[in-house]
mmCIF file of C-alpha atoms in Angstrom:
data_model
loop_
_atom_site.group_PDB
_atom_site.id
_atom_site.type_symbol
_atom_site.label_atom_id
_atom_site.label_comp_id
_atom_site.label_asym_id
_atom_site.label_seq_id
_atom_site.Cartn_x
_atom_site.Cartn_y
_atom_site.Cartn_z
ATOM 1 C CA UNK A 1 16.988 -1.396 -16.648
ATOM 2 C CA UNK A 2 13.277 -1.408 -16.234
ATOM 3 C CA UNK A 3 11.028 1.265 -17.640
ATOM 4 C CA UNK A 4 11.263 4.702 -16.102
ATOM 5 C CA UNK A 5 8.826 5.681 -13.355
ATOM 6 C CA UNK A 6 5.901 7.908 -14.258
ATOM 7 C CA UNK A 7 5.402 10.933 -12.062
ATOM 8 C CA UNK A 8 2.774 13.631 -12.021
ATOM 9 C CA UNK A 9 3.571 16.777 -10.050
ATOM 10 C CA UNK A 10 2.164 20.238 -10.773
ATOM 11 C CA UNK A 11 4.787 22.553 -12.337
ATOM 12 C CA UNK A 12 3.645 25.547 -10.325
ATOM 13 C CA UNK A 13 1.848 26.147 -7.048
ATOM 14 C CA UNK A 14 0.960 28.941 -4.671
ATOM 15 C CA UNK A 15 2.891 29.269 -1.438
ATOM 16 C CA UNK A 16 1.337 27.043 1.229
ATOM 17 C CA UNK A 17 -0.721 25.091 -1.270
ATOM 18 C CA UNK A 18 -1.182 21.346 -0.813
ATOM 19 C CA UNK A 19 -0.341 19.699 -4.109
ATOM 20 C CA UNK A 20 -1.124 16.163 -5.207
ATOM 21 C CA UNK A 21 1.668 13.861 -6.348
ATOM 22 C CA UNK A 22 1.147 10.648 -8.283
ATOM 23 C CA UNK A 23 3.866 8.106 -8.931
ATOM 24 C CA UNK A 24 3.856 4.825 -10.803
ATOM 25 C CA UNK A 25 6.827 2.513 -11.020
ATOM 26 C CA UNK A 26 6.717 -0.207 -13.683
ATOM 27 C CA UNK A 27 7.579 -3.394 -11.787
ATOM 28 C CA UNK A 28 6.265 -6.957 -11.703
ATOM 29 C CA UNK A 29 6.004 -7.016 -7.858
ATOM 30 C CA UNK A 30 6.460 -10.802 -7.809
ATOM 31 C CA UNK A 31 4.765 -11.797 -4.571
ATOM 32 C CA UNK A 32 6.682 -14.986 -3.765
ATOM 33 C CA UNK A 33 3.329 -16.782 -3.574
ATOM 34 C CA UNK A 34 3.018 -17.809 -7.215
ATOM 35 C CA UNK A 35 4.279 -21.081 -8.632
ATOM 36 C CA UNK A 36 5.696 -21.678 -12.099
ATOM 37 C CA UNK A 37 4.465 -24.462 -14.380
ATOM 38 C CA UNK A 38 6.761 -26.990 -12.683
ATOM 39 C CA UNK A 39 5.220 -26.203 -9.303
ATOM 40 C CA UNK A 40 8.269 -24.356 -8.029
ATOM 41 C CA UNK A 41 7.650 -21.162 -6.099
ATOM 42 C CA UNK A 42 8.734 -18.076 -8.030
ATOM 43 C CA UNK A 43 10.984 -16.124 -5.654
ATOM 44 C CA UNK A 44 9.715 -12.848 -4.278
ATOM 45 C CA UNK A 45 10.929 -9.701 -6.050
ATOM 46 C CA UNK A 46 9.201 -6.478 -5.157
ATOM 47 C CA UNK A 47 9.866 -2.793 -4.627
ATOM 48 C CA UNK A 48 9.874 -2.765 -0.842
ATOM 49 C CA UNK A 49 10.541 0.907 -0.165
ATOM 50 C CA UNK A 50 9.508 4.228 -1.645
ATOM 51 C CA UNK A 51 10.816 7.550 -0.351
ATOM 52 C CA UNK A 52 9.778 11.066 -1.351
ATOM 53 C CA UNK A 53 11.795 14.107 -0.305
ATOM 54 C CA UNK A 54 11.369 17.806 -0.956
ATOM 55 C CA UNK A 55 14.514 19.929 -0.967
ATOM 56 C CA UNK A 56 16.285 17.162 0.921
ATOM 57 C CA UNK A 57 13.684 16.980 3.685
ATOM 58 C CA UNK A 58 11.557 13.851 4.241
ATOM 59 C CA UNK A 59 8.074 14.248 2.796
ATOM 60 C CA UNK A 60 6.463 10.829 2.580
ATOM 61 C CA UNK A 61 7.617 7.241 2.467
ATOM 62 C CA UNK A 62 6.085 3.804 2.199
ATOM 63 C CA UNK A 63 7.228 0.328 3.196
ATOM 64 C CA UNK A 64 5.582 -2.066 0.791
ATOM 65 C CA UNK A 65 4.657 -5.725 1.126
ATOM 66 C CA UNK A 66 3.853 -8.215 -1.659
ATOM 67 C CA UNK A 67 0.180 -7.238 -1.310
ATOM 68 C CA UNK A 68 0.926 -4.080 -3.317
ATOM 69 C CA UNK A 69 -0.263 -4.593 -6.900
ATOM 70 C CA UNK A 70 2.130 -4.790 -9.847
ATOM 71 C CA UNK A 71 3.422 -1.421 -11.098
ATOM 72 C CA UNK A 72 3.200 0.136 -7.626
ATOM 73 C CA UNK A 73 1.145 3.306 -7.711
ATOM 74 C CA UNK A 74 1.289 5.822 -4.911
ATOM 75 C CA UNK A 75 -0.598 9.052 -4.568
ATOM 76 C CA UNK A 76 0.093 11.452 -1.716
ATOM 77 C CA UNK A 77 0.298 15.164 -1.063
ATOM 78 C CA UNK A 78 2.840 17.826 -0.233
ATOM 79 C CA UNK A 79 2.513 21.263 1.323
ATOM 80 C CA UNK A 80 4.843 23.546 -0.591
ATOM 81 C CA UNK A 81 6.126 26.776 0.916
ATOM 82 C CA UNK A 82 9.023 27.340 -1.473
ATOM 83 C CA UNK A 83 10.211 26.411 -4.929
ATOM 84 C CA UNK A 84 12.281 23.308 -5.048
ATOM 85 C CA UNK A 85 12.838 19.751 -6.135
ATOM 86 C CA UNK A 86 11.016 16.583 -5.277
ATOM 87 C CA UNK A 87 13.193 13.508 -5.181
ATOM 88 C CA UNK A 88 11.649 10.053 -5.403
ATOM 89 C CA UNK A 89 13.496 6.830 -4.636
ATOM 90 C CA UNK A 90 12.343 3.242 -5.177
ATOM 91 C CA UNK A 91 14.278 0.318 -3.686
ATOM 92 C CA UNK A 92 13.989 -3.198 -5.102
ATOM 93 C CA UNK A 93 14.439 -6.420 -3.070
ATOM 94 C CA UNK A 94 17.618 -7.035 -5.089
ATOM 95 C CA UNK A 95 19.063 -3.699 -3.969
ATOM 96 C CA UNK A 96 18.447 -1.814 -7.208
ATOM 97 C CA UNK A 97 17.672 1.827 -6.500
ATOM 98 C CA UNK A 98 15.792 4.014 -8.979
ATOM 99 C CA UNK A 99 15.539 7.744 -8.451
ATOM 100 C CA UNK A 100 13.696 10.502 -10.202
ATOM 101 C CA UNK A 101 13.430 14.243 -9.630
ATOM 102 C CA UNK A 102 10.788 16.816 -10.399
ATOM 103 C CA UNK A 103 10.903 20.596 -9.935
ATOM 104 C CA UNK A 104 8.118 22.868 -8.765
ATOM 105 C CA UNK A 105 7.886 26.682 -9.018
ATOM 106 C CA UNK A 106 6.197 28.227 -5.990
ATOM 107 C CA UNK A 107 5.025 31.809 -6.299
ATOM 108 C CA UNK B 1 -4.644 -32.420 -17.679
ATOM 109 C CA UNK B 2 -7.431 -34.833 -16.902
ATOM 110 C CA UNK B 3 -10.864 -33.349 -17.321
ATOM 111 C CA UNK B 4 -12.752 -33.001 -14.083
ATOM 112 C CA UNK B 5 -16.387 -33.917 -14.120
ATOM 113 C CA UNK B 6 -18.720 -31.203 -12.943
ATOM 114 C CA UNK B 7 -19.482 -33.211 -9.826
ATOM 115 C CA UNK B 8 -15.882 -33.861 -8.793
ATOM 116 C CA UNK B 9 -14.986 -30.243 -9.527
ATOM 117 C CA UNK B 10 -17.735 -29.129 -7.180
ATOM 118 C CA UNK B 11 -16.607 -31.620 -4.552
ATOM 119 C CA UNK B 12 -13.037 -30.391 -4.848
ATOM 120 C CA UNK B 13 -14.170 -26.818 -4.545
ATOM 121 C CA UNK B 14 -16.186 -27.622 -1.455
ATOM 122 C CA UNK B 15 -13.265 -29.523 0.066
ATOM 123 C CA UNK B 16 -10.973 -26.594 -0.675
ATOM 124 C CA UNK B 17 -13.392 -24.172 0.916
ATOM 125 C CA UNK B 18 -13.713 -26.390 3.971
ATOM 126 C CA UNK B 19 -9.939 -26.691 4.271
ATOM 127 C CA UNK B 20 -9.424 -22.966 4.075
ATOM 128 C CA UNK B 21 -12.189 -22.422 6.610
ATOM 129 C CA UNK B 22 -10.516 -24.567 9.234
ATOM 130 C CA UNK B 23 -7.165 -23.115 8.355
ATOM 131 C CA UNK B 24 -5.365 -26.181 7.011
ATOM 132 C CA UNK B 25 -3.255 -24.928 4.187
ATOM 133 C CA UNK B 26 0.201 -25.547 2.832
ATOM 134 C CA UNK B 27 1.136 -21.885 3.150
ATOM 135 C CA UNK B 28 0.952 -19.667 6.197
ATOM 136 C CA UNK B 29 -2.206 -17.618 6.172
ATOM 137 C CA UNK B 30 -3.048 -14.302 7.763
ATOM 138 C CA UNK B 31 -5.971 -14.371 10.138
ATOM 139 C CA UNK B 32 -7.861 -11.666 11.997
ATOM 140 C CA UNK B 33 -5.825 -12.792 15.041
ATOM 141 C CA UNK B 34 -2.439 -12.375 13.360
ATOM 142 C CA UNK B 35 -3.547 -9.000 11.979
ATOM 143 C CA UNK B 36 -4.621 -7.963 15.482
ATOM 144 C CA UNK B 37 -1.205 -9.039 16.787
ATOM 145 C CA UNK B 38 0.478 -6.854 14.151
ATOM 146 C CA UNK B 39 -1.740 -3.925 15.122
ATOM 147 C CA UNK B 40 -0.806 -4.396 18.790
ATOM 148 C CA UNK B 41 2.898 -4.473 17.912
ATOM 149 C CA UNK B 42 2.524 -1.317 15.807
ATOM 150 C CA UNK B 43 0.540 0.441 18.561
ATOM 151 C CA UNK B 44 3.366 -0.269 21.016
ATOM 152 C CA UNK B 45 1.260 -0.981 24.091
ATOM 153 C CA UNK B 46 -1.396 1.666 23.426
ATOM 154 C CA UNK B 47 -4.987 0.678 22.787
ATOM 155 C CA UNK B 48 -6.067 1.991 19.398
ATOM 156 C CA UNK B 49 -9.174 4.174 19.441
ATOM 157 C CA UNK B 50 -11.728 3.681 16.689
ATOM 158 C CA UNK B 51 -12.202 6.637 14.385
ATOM 159 C CA UNK B 52 -10.399 9.511 12.607
ATOM 160 C CA UNK B 53 -9.521 7.208 9.714
ATOM 161 C CA UNK B 54 -11.414 6.835 6.487
ATOM 162 C CA UNK B 55 -10.809 3.933 4.138
ATOM 163 C CA UNK B 56 -11.942 4.149 0.534
ATOM 164 C CA UNK B 57 -12.247 0.800 -1.186
ATOM 165 C CA UNK B 58 -14.674 -0.598 -3.712
ATOM 166 C CA UNK B 59 -17.429 -2.496 -1.915
ATOM 167 C CA UNK B 60 -16.939 -5.371 -4.335
ATOM 168 C CA UNK B 61 -13.537 -5.840 -5.965
ATOM 169 C CA UNK B 62 -14.001 -7.819 -9.141
ATOM 170 C CA UNK B 63 -10.297 -8.353 -9.667
ATOM 171 C CA UNK B 64 -8.257 -8.958 -6.530
ATOM 172 C CA UNK B 65 -5.049 -8.310 -8.476
ATOM 173 C CA UNK B 66 -5.443 -4.572 -8.330
ATOM 174 C CA UNK B 67 -7.845 -2.979 -5.905
ATOM 175 C CA UNK B 68 -7.720 0.800 -5.490
ATOM 176 C CA UNK B 69 -7.304 1.862 -1.863
ATOM 177 C CA UNK B 70 -7.246 5.337 -0.337
ATOM 178 C CA UNK B 71 -6.666 5.943 3.333
ATOM 179 C CA UNK B 72 -6.935 9.289 5.025
ATOM 180 C CA UNK B 73 -6.565 10.349 8.621
ATOM 181 C CA UNK B 74 -8.227 13.431 10.044
ATOM 182 C CA UNK B 75 -5.306 15.365 11.561
ATOM 183 C CA UNK B 76 -4.066 18.980 11.597
ATOM 184 C CA UNK B 77 -0.649 17.962 10.133
ATOM 185 C CA UNK B 78 1.153 20.810 11.887
ATOM 186 C CA UNK B 79 4.742 20.607 13.128
ATOM 187 C CA UNK B 80 3.664 19.483 16.592
ATOM 188 C CA UNK B 81 0.588 17.414 15.766
ATOM 189 C CA UNK B 82 0.716 15.177 12.732
ATOM 190 C CA UNK B 83 0.197 11.599 11.680
ATOM 191 C CA UNK B 84 3.550 9.811 11.657
ATOM 192 C CA UNK B 85 2.826 6.244 10.554
ATOM 193 C CA UNK B 86 -0.099 4.384 9.053
ATOM 194 C CA UNK B 87 -0.150 0.583 8.975
ATOM 195 C CA UNK B 88 -2.365 -1.129 6.394
ATOM 196 C CA UNK B 89 -3.205 -4.814 6.891
ATOM 197 C CA UNK B 90 -5.354 -7.302 5.027
ATOM 198 C CA UNK B 91 -6.493 -10.023 7.405
ATOM 199 C CA UNK B 92 -7.265 -12.670 4.777
ATOM 200 C CA UNK B 93 -4.179 -12.531 2.547
ATOM 201 C CA UNK B 94 -1.299 -15.028 2.737
ATOM 202 C CA UNK B 95 0.540 -12.353 4.730
ATOM 203 C CA UNK B 96 -1.341 -9.609 6.549
ATOM 204 C CA UNK B 97 1.099 -6.811 5.658
ATOM 205 C CA UNK B 98 0.111 -4.485 2.825
ATOM 206 C CA UNK B 99 2.066 -1.294 3.439
ATOM 207 C CA UNK B 100 3.191 1.195 6.048
ATOM 208 C CA UNK B 101 2.976 4.861 5.106
ATOM 209 C CA UNK B 102 5.129 7.460 6.842
ATOM 210 C CA UNK B 103 3.965 11.062 6.813
ATOM 211 C CA UNK B 104 5.620 14.307 7.854
ATOM 212 C CA UNK B 105 4.271 17.838 8.477
ATOM 213 C CA UNK B 106 5.410 18.551 4.890
ATOM 214 C CA UNK B 107 2.807 16.045 3.674
ATOM 215 C CA UNK B 108 0.078 18.612 4.319
ATOM 216 C CA UNK B 109 -2.559 15.897 4.428
ATOM 217 C CA UNK B 110 -2.391 12.413 5.920
ATOM 218 C CA UNK B 111 -3.774 10.808 2.831
ATOM 219 C CA UNK B 112 -2.365 8.225 0.440
ATOM 220 C CA UNK B 113 -3.661 6.029 -2.360
ATOM 221 C CA UNK B 114 -2.295 2.866 -3.854
ATOM 222 C CA UNK B 115 -3.471 -0.348 -5.493
ATOM 223 C CA UNK B 116 -3.419 -3.590 -3.567
ATOM 224 C CA UNK B 117 -3.778 -7.334 -4.048
ATOM 225 C CA UNK B 118 -6.470 -9.221 -2.183
ATOM 226 C CA UNK B 119 -6.678 -13.019 -2.114
ATOM 227 C CA UNK B 120 -10.260 -13.222 -0.909
ATOM 228 C CA UNK B 121 -13.094 -11.348 0.743
ATOM 229 C CA UNK B 122 -11.621 -9.891 3.904
ATOM 230 C CA UNK B 123 -11.164 -6.884 6.171
ATOM 231 C CA UNK B 124 -8.700 -4.088 5.550
ATOM 232 C CA UNK B 125 -7.403 -2.884 8.904
ATOM 233 C CA UNK B 126 -5.784 0.564 9.066
ATOM 234 C CA UNK B 127 -3.993 1.831 12.171
ATOM 235 C CA UNK B 128 -2.506 5.319 12.504
ATOM 236 C CA UNK B 129 -0.060 6.810 15.000
ATOM 237 C CA UNK B 130 0.337 10.531 15.621
ATOM 238 C CA UNK B 131 3.276 12.585 16.848
ATOM 239 C CA UNK B 132 1.346 13.151 20.086
ATOM 240 C CA UNK B 133 1.178 9.416 20.750
ATOM 241 C CA UNK B 134 -2.463 8.826 19.843
ATOM 242 C CA UNK B 135 -3.323 5.604 18.037
ATOM 243 C CA UNK B 136 -6.421 5.233 15.880
ATOM 244 C CA UNK B 137 -7.793 2.286 13.998
ATOM 245 C CA UNK B 138 -10.503 1.465 11.487
ATOM 246 C CA UNK B 139 -11.405 -1.451 9.304
ATOM 247 C CA UNK B 140 -13.488 -2.076 6.240
ATOM 248 C CA UNK B 141 -14.792 -5.238 4.623
ATOM 249 C CA UNK B 142 -14.079 -5.729 0.937
ATOM 250 C CA UNK B 143 -15.703 -8.454 -1.124
ATOM 251 C CA UNK B 144 -13.400 -10.012 -3.692
ATOM 252 C CA UNK B 145 -14.768 -11.894 -6.688
ATOM 253 C CA UNK B 146 -11.485 -13.206 -8.135
ATOM 254 C CA UNK B 147 -8.517 -13.492 -5.792
ATOM 255 C CA UNK B 148 -5.249 -11.861 -6.753
ATOM 256 C CA UNK B 149 -2.448 -13.887 -5.254
ATOM 257 C CA UNK B 150 -1.743 -16.393 -7.997
ATOM 258 C CA UNK B 151 -1.040 -19.958 -6.898
#
């Protein structure tokens, strides 16, 4: 298993506030363009999909191509009207799915 | 490896540059035309209107392996008027696709940042669709000192 994703979400927010979310997933993001020392193309292996949900509702998602740099970083925002849980899901080309959750208190 | 003389290295470099200019390359290469075709497909028959989108990129990216990119679209992001999808293309990479972002009214803002790979100096083309069917587009030139696609 690869390293765990790094996530930054505020622990608390005011109702209706737009909070900033930062995620970083350690991953080589092998583009499929590089060649090894024998001149053979190294097969593509990237995280191709990222999904963020809040309390089970879709919040933000991204379809990624090999032009996303290694250790894919995504920053986006969320308008929070209630306390709840963010769920983040990364999908690898090989089908591996990594998920992570983060709670927020909304007053 | 055999040492290249300065002169032959220069000649090779020039030949390589000439080859890439006229588009003869062993791998498929994105072009402004193929990027435009992708934009047209994404727009689904609508003609994108210039504006509403801001693209933040360094003017000169020293390392094409990781170039910070922020896109934002000016939109109310209410339940009935919000940005649904944003397509990001790089018209000089081996493949034009960079990412597609999907927003919802819960996003609050149609803004996202990531880090991208750029093979060479080229245009970043961003196209956004809204829930009301409007399509906007913008592009920005980024100069790349060292390309970031291996090879």
